Structures are given as structure tokens and as C-alpha cells.
mmCIF file of C-alpha atoms in Angstrom:
data_model
loop_
_atom_site.group_PDB
_atom_site.id
_atom_site.type_symbol
_atom_site.label_atom_id
_atom_site.label_comp_id
_atom_site.label_asym_id
_atom_site.label_seq_id
_atom_site.Cartn_x
_atom_site.Cartn_y
_atom_site.Cartn_z
ATOM 1 C CA MET N 25 9.233 -13.916 -13.922
ATOM 2 C CA ASP N 26 6.913 -15.712 -16.328
ATOM 3 C CA PRO N 27 4.595 -12.994 -17.701
ATOM 4 C CA ALA N 28 1.561 -15.250 -18.095
ATOM 5 C CA LEU N 29 1.842 -16.571 -14.540
ATOM 6 C CA ALA N 30 2.449 -13.061 -13.201
ATOM 7 C CA ALA N 31 -0.633 -11.748 -15.017
ATOM 8 C CA GLN N 32 -2.823 -14.533 -13.656
ATOM 9 C CA MET N 33 -1.479 -14.101 -10.128
ATOM 10 C CA SER N 34 -1.838 -10.317 -10.130
ATOM 11 C CA GLU N 35 -5.420 -10.402 -11.418
ATOM 12 C CA ALA N 36 -6.345 -12.769 -8.584
ATOM 13 C CA VAL N 37 -4.766 -10.352 -6.100
ATOM 14 C CA ALA N 38 -6.620 -7.393 -7.638
ATOM 15 C CA GLU N 39 -9.899 -9.281 -7.278
ATOM 16 C CA LYS N 40 -9.152 -9.931 -3.592
ATOM 17 C CA VAL N 41 -8.336 -6.288 -2.929
ATOM 18 C CA LEU N 42 -11.522 -5.238 -4.742
ATOM 19 C CA GLN N 43 -13.489 -7.557 -2.456
ATOM 20 C CA TYR N 44 -11.854 -5.891 0.558
ATOM 21 C CA ARG N 45 -13.078 -2.575 -0.853
ATOM 22 C CA ARG N 46 -16.632 -3.812 -1.288
ATOM 23 C CA ASP N 47 -16.970 -5.739 1.960
ATOM 24 C CA GLU N 48 -18.011 -3.397 4.778
ATOM 25 C CA SER N 49 -18.429 -6.114 7.408
ATOM 26 C CA GLY N 50 -16.222 -6.875 10.381
ATOM 27 C CA TRP N 51 -14.122 -3.689 10.424
ATOM 28 C CA LYS N 52 -13.219 -2.223 13.819
ATOM 29 C CA ILE N 53 -12.080 1.409 13.927
ATOM 30 C CA CYS N 54 -8.772 1.820 15.742
ATOM 31 C CA ARG N 55 -7.894 5.415 14.861
ATOM 32 C CA GLU N 56 -9.802 8.482 13.689
ATOM 33 C CA ALA N 57 -8.339 11.954 13.219
ATOM 34 C CA ASN N 58 -8.336 14.805 10.692
ATOM 35 C CA GLY N 59 -10.972 13.173 8.515
ATOM 36 C CA VAL N 60 -9.041 9.903 8.206
ATOM 37 C CA SER N 61 -10.230 6.631 9.710
ATOM 38 C CA VAL N 62 -8.148 3.488 10.156
ATOM 39 C CA SER N 63 -9.857 0.183 10.874
ATOM 40 C CA TRP N 64 -8.838 -3.439 11.036
ATOM 41 C CA ARG N 65 -10.083 -6.994 10.987
ATOM 42 C CA PRO N 66 -8.230 -10.313 11.309
ATOM 43 C CA SER N 67 -6.463 -11.366 8.142
ATOM 44 C CA VAL N 68 -7.384 -14.635 6.480
ATOM 45 C CA GLU N 69 -3.972 -14.648 4.765
ATOM 46 C CA PHE N 70 -1.690 -14.782 7.831
ATOM 47 C CA SER N 71 -1.804 -14.488 11.622
ATOM 48 C CA GLY N 72 -1.845 -10.667 11.632
ATOM 49 C CA ASN N 73 -4.430 -8.066 10.666
ATOM 50 C CA LEU N 74 -5.787 -6.486 7.513
ATOM 51 C CA TYR N 75 -5.866 -2.690 7.894
ATOM 52 C CA ARG N 76 -8.080 -0.265 5.986
ATOM 53 C CA GLY N 77 -7.496 3.469 5.728
ATOM 54 C CA GLU N 78 -10.033 5.909 4.319
ATOM 55 C CA GLY N 79 -10.072 9.658 3.823
ATOM 56 C CA ILE N 80 -10.757 12.551 1.474
ATOM 57 C CA MET N 81 -7.672 14.203 0.011
ATOM 58 C CA ASN N 82 -7.914 17.910 -0.848
ATOM 59 C CA ALA N 83 -6.162 17.340 -4.169
ATOM 60 C CA PRO N 84 -7.321 16.039 -7.568
ATOM 61 C CA PRO N 85 -6.960 12.303 -8.274
ATOM 62 C CA GLU N 86 -4.175 12.732 -10.845
ATOM 63 C CA LYS N 87 -1.961 14.544 -8.331
ATOM 64 C CA VAL N 88 -2.657 12.027 -5.588
ATOM 65 C CA TRP N 89 -1.906 9.185 -8.003
ATOM 66 C CA ASP N 90 1.383 10.782 -9.102
ATOM 67 C CA CYS N 91 2.494 10.702 -5.481
ATOM 68 C CA ILE N 92 1.585 7.078 -4.774
ATOM 69 C CA LYS N 93 1.844 5.240 -8.110
ATOM 70 C CA PRO N 94 4.172 2.212 -7.902
ATOM 71 C CA LEU N 95 5.778 3.029 -11.243
ATOM 72 C CA PRO N 96 9.074 4.550 -12.455
ATOM 73 C CA GLY N 97 9.225 8.218 -11.516
ATOM 74 C CA THR N 98 7.048 7.844 -8.445
ATOM 75 C CA LEU N 99 7.518 10.466 -5.751
ATOM 76 C CA ARG N 100 6.803 8.030 -2.925
ATOM 77 C CA ALA N 101 10.295 7.991 -1.408
ATOM 78 C CA LYS N 102 10.320 11.811 -1.279
ATOM 79 C CA TRP N 103 7.364 12.174 1.071
ATOM 80 C CA ASP N 104 6.493 8.816 2.661
ATOM 81 C CA GLU N 105 8.427 8.488 5.913
ATOM 82 C CA ASN N 106 8.025 4.692 5.717
ATOM 83 C CA VAL N 107 9.671 4.404 2.290
ATOM 84 C CA SER N 108 13.440 4.849 1.922
ATOM 85 C CA SER N 109 13.631 3.705 -1.688
ATOM 86 C CA PHE N 110 11.538 2.216 -4.471
ATOM 87 C CA GLU N 111 12.879 0.450 -7.541
ATOM 88 C CA ILE N 112 11.498 -1.616 -10.395
ATOM 89 C CA ILE N 113 13.167 -5.022 -10.517
ATOM 90 C CA GLU N 114 11.352 -6.171 -13.657
ATOM 91 C CA SER N 115 8.761 -4.485 -15.881
ATOM 92 C CA LEU N 116 6.435 -7.087 -17.362
ATOM 93 C CA THR N 117 3.946 -4.719 -19.041
ATOM 94 C CA ASP N 118 3.018 -1.039 -18.735
ATOM 95 C CA THR N 119 0.789 -1.931 -15.788
ATOM 96 C CA LEU N 120 2.545 -4.950 -14.254
ATOM 97 C CA CYS N 121 5.952 -5.061 -12.580
ATOM 98 C CA VAL N 122 8.028 -6.511 -9.781
ATOM 99 C CA SER N 123 9.255 -3.883 -7.333
ATOM 100 C CA ARG N 124 11.516 -3.635 -4.297
ATOM 101 C CA THR N 125 10.667 -1.173 -1.557
ATOM 102 C CA THR N 126 12.826 -0.451 1.477
ATOM 103 C CA SER N 127 11.689 1.080 4.748
ATOM 104 C CA PRO N 128 13.754 2.724 7.485
ATOM 105 C CA SER N 129 13.819 1.700 11.119
ATOM 106 C CA ALA N 130 10.673 2.686 12.986
ATOM 107 C CA ALA N 131 8.993 2.712 16.406
ATOM 108 C CA MET N 132 12.086 4.150 18.092
ATOM 109 C CA LYS N 133 14.196 1.575 16.219
ATOM 110 C CA LEU N 134 12.276 -1.369 17.667
ATOM 111 C CA ILE N 135 11.501 -2.159 14.009
ATOM 112 C CA SER N 136 14.731 -2.436 12.013
ATOM 113 C CA PRO N 137 14.935 -1.599 8.276
ATOM 114 C CA ARG N 138 12.782 -3.818 6.076
ATOM 115 C CA ASP N 139 12.599 -4.573 2.390
ATOM 116 C CA PHE N 140 9.678 -5.909 0.376
ATOM 117 C CA VAL N 141 9.607 -7.512 -3.070
ATOM 118 C CA ASP N 142 6.178 -7.363 -4.662
ATOM 119 C CA LEU N 143 4.294 -8.139 -7.828
ATOM 120 C CA VAL N 144 2.315 -4.961 -8.562
ATOM 121 C CA LEU N 145 -0.630 -4.484 -10.919
ATOM 122 C CA ILE N 146 -2.189 -1.129 -11.864
ATOM 123 C CA LYS N 147 -5.863 -1.122 -12.811
ATOM 124 C CA LYS N 148 -8.223 1.587 -14.028
ATOM 125 C CA TYR N 149 -11.947 1.178 -13.554
ATOM 126 C CA GLU N 150 -14.791 2.609 -15.623
ATOM 127 C CA ASP N 151 -15.590 5.343 -13.086
ATOM 128 C CA GLY N 152 -12.032 6.664 -13.349
ATOM 129 C CA THR N 153 -10.757 4.963 -10.199
ATOM 130 C CA LEU N 154 -7.087 4.000 -10.308
ATOM 131 C CA SER N 155 -5.869 1.163 -8.127
ATOM 132 C CA SER N 156 -2.596 -0.487 -7.263
ATOM 133 C CA ASN N 157 -2.612 -4.114 -6.168
ATOM 134 C CA ALA N 158 0.377 -5.920 -4.723
ATOM 135 C CA VAL N 159 1.523 -9.184 -3.178
ATOM 136 C CA ASN N 160 4.909 -10.557 -2.148
ATOM 137 C CA VAL N 161 6.911 -12.651 -4.608
ATOM 138 C CA GLU N 162 10.368 -14.144 -4.846
ATOM 139 C CA HIS N 163 12.555 -12.900 -7.675
ATOM 140 C CA PRO N 164 16.001 -14.171 -8.714
ATOM 141 C CA LEU N 165 17.292 -10.622 -9.180
ATOM 142 C CA CYS N 166 16.376 -9.661 -5.643
ATOM 143 C CA PRO N 167 17.546 -12.100 -2.980
ATOM 144 C CA PRO N 168 17.547 -11.021 0.693
ATOM 145 C CA LYS N 169 20.089 -8.263 1.303
ATOM 146 C CA PRO N 170 22.343 -7.583 4.308
ATOM 147 C CA GLY N 171 21.017 -4.902 6.637
ATOM 148 C CA TYR N 172 17.345 -5.579 5.854
ATOM 149 C CA VAL N 173 14.767 -7.959 7.242
ATOM 150 C CA ARG N 174 12.631 -9.253 4.382
ATOM 151 C CA GLY N 175 8.983 -8.453 5.044
ATOM 152 C CA PHE N 176 6.004 -9.874 3.189
ATOM 153 C CA ASN N 177 3.008 -8.001 1.839
ATOM 154 C CA HIS N 178 -0.085 -10.143 1.588
ATOM 155 C CA PRO N 179 -2.736 -8.873 -0.871
ATOM 156 C CA CYS N 180 -2.805 -5.110 -0.404
ATOM 157 C CA GLY N 181 -3.376 -1.957 -2.400
ATOM 158 C CA CYS N 182 -5.163 1.343 -2.730
ATOM 159 C CA PHE N 183 -8.053 2.935 -4.591
ATOM 160 C CA CYS N 184 -7.710 6.495 -5.823
ATOM 161 C CA GLU N 185 -11.336 7.416 -6.466
ATOM 162 C CA PRO N 186 -12.687 10.600 -8.068
ATOM 163 C CA LEU N 187 -15.523 12.386 -6.265
ATOM 164 C CA PRO N 188 -18.449 13.339 -8.525
ATOM 165 C CA GLY N 189 -18.757 17.116 -8.692
ATOM 166 C CA GLU N 190 -15.545 17.586 -6.683
ATOM 167 C CA PRO N 191 -12.695 17.598 -9.253
ATOM 168 C CA ASN N 192 -10.159 18.901 -6.704
ATOM 169 C CA LYS N 193 -10.779 16.158 -4.162
ATOM 170 C CA THR N 194 -9.966 12.446 -4.045
ATOM 171 C CA HIS N 195 -11.447 9.605 -2.027
ATOM 172 C CA LEU N 196 -8.486 7.413 -1.089
ATOM 173 C CA VAL N 197 -9.006 3.943 0.356
ATOM 174 C CA THR N 198 -5.927 1.904 1.299
ATOM 175 C CA PHE N 199 -5.386 -1.670 2.457
ATOM 176 C CA PHE N 200 -2.265 -2.867 4.248
ATOM 177 C CA GLN N 201 -1.696 -6.509 5.153
ATOM 178 C CA THR N 202 1.963 -6.809 6.016
ATOM 179 C CA ASP N 203 4.008 -9.418 7.822
ATOM 180 C CA LEU N 204 7.007 -7.466 9.120
ATOM 181 C CA SER N 205 8.821 -10.717 10.019
ATOM 182 C CA GLY N 206 11.509 -10.800 12.665
ATOM 183 C CA TYR N 207 10.843 -11.174 16.369
ATOM 184 C CA LEU N 208 8.595 -8.217 17.048
ATOM 185 C CA PRO N 209 6.228 -8.012 20.016
ATOM 186 C CA GLN N 210 2.656 -8.022 18.734
ATOM 187 C CA SER N 211 1.954 -4.840 20.686
ATOM 188 C CA VAL N 212 4.614 -3.009 18.648
ATOM 189 C CA VAL N 213 3.089 -4.174 15.369
ATOM 190 C CA ASP N 214 -0.461 -3.372 16.489
ATOM 191 C CA SER N 215 0.440 0.195 17.423
ATOM 192 C CA PHE N 216 2.700 0.823 14.427
ATOM 193 C CA PHE N 217 0.267 0.281 11.548
ATOM 194 C CA PRO N 218 -2.617 2.566 12.618
ATOM 195 C CA ARG N 219 -0.185 5.367 13.462
ATOM 196 C CA SER N 220 1.844 5.008 10.262
ATOM 197 C CA MET N 221 -1.301 4.835 8.104
ATOM 198 C CA ALA N 222 -2.675 8.040 9.625
ATOM 199 C CA GLY N 223 0.689 9.687 8.936
ATOM 200 C CA PHE N 224 0.581 8.358 5.368
ATOM 201 C CA TYR N 225 -2.594 10.344 4.660
ATOM 202 C CA THR N 226 -1.299 13.535 6.273
ATOM 203 C CA ASN N 227 2.018 13.425 4.420
ATOM 204 C CA LEU N 228 0.372 12.439 1.144
ATOM 205 C CA GLU N 229 -1.956 15.415 1.175
ATOM 206 C CA LYS N 230 0.978 17.778 1.772
ATOM 207 C CA ALA N 231 2.945 16.115 -1.029
ATOM 208 C CA ALA N 232 0.056 16.309 -3.495
ATOM 209 C CA LYS N 233 -0.123 20.069 -2.922
ATOM 210 C CA THR N 234 3.622 20.688 -3.230
ATOM 211 C CA LEU N 235 5.610 17.966 -5.023
ATOM 212 C CA CYS N 236 2.973 17.369 -7.683
ATOM 213 C CA ASP N 237 2.225 21.002 -8.560
#
């Protein structure tokens, strides 16, 4: 992938995800439990929804980041029940890459295994916040594969934010905006994302206390 084009594209995606983070309007809460809230609003990118998750992790930012970072050596596939594998297709810089993620069947196998090919940019902000920012791309080294339905991530990402005066806690804000493709009833999609995002936070906190020690 052309590095200059990839850099320009990824910065535009990061700016969009940052706007999602800053814009508090129009969100409707669809799930709240164990200190985690999941909300949604209609996507302007495709016919589905943009989902936002928010919660405080009882683990320091560096441990939370180690568990979720979309980089070589990530622990994501070890704890995230929605990730079967994660691989780097092409590293463009230390903070920019193309990745392929696979997910297992879900919702009592109503959702068959998916794979996603994304351009991913890592950013660090002045307050210490680390963010990942991703969007679907096509890549010649990663054509569609048998056994997987190719899904598409529209601008999405997460913010791993330190809490002032609370070094052992992390404010984690996540954005998912995924077209699962295939012929799925909308009701299946609408129930899957809030439930899987709530599970993401629960499993992540456990992983940050065990895998990243």
C-alpha cells in the first residue's frame, strides 16, 4: 500500500474518531451494567449504527493498552471472545499498518466467521491518551478467504485515557462501526453489538489483571 496515501487516509480516520469522542450529542444508551455503558446513534458512513462504549478499567493504562493494541505481540486473541486471530499484513511505519482480524461464529452461529482487513493508525496525545484508529481497506496480500465472510469496519477505534490522580485506573472509550455483511436480520445485528461490547469490557479488565501482569 502506498505509504503516503495510507498516512493521509489514516489521519483523516483518526480525526473522525476524535470527533466521535468529542461529540456528546445524539447518543442513545442501549446497555448499562457493571460500570460500563453502551450507546448508539445512526452512522453517517453506512446504513447501520455507530456504537460507543465507555467504562473505567481497574488497571493502569499501559496494561490495558498491552491487551488491546493492534500491533505485533498483542494479546487480543487470547482474551477477546470475538477475535480468533490477528495478524499484520503490512507494516508501513511503527504506528501505521494493515491488519487482518478474524472472528468466530457468534449469536448461536447465526453470524458465521468473519474477517476484516483494516488500515490501523496508533496515536498518542499530549495528555498521555493512546488511541487506535481503523478503517477497512483492500490489500493485494489479503483477498477474501474461503470460510470467512468479509466484513467492513467503517471509522472506528478506542481511546485509552489516563485518570488524573488514579494511576491504577483507565478510562476506556471505544467506537465500533461495523458492517458484518452477509444476509443477517437487522435484529440479530442490533442485539449482537451491545452485548459483545459489554463483554469486551468485562473480559478486558480480567485480561489486564492476569495476562499483562
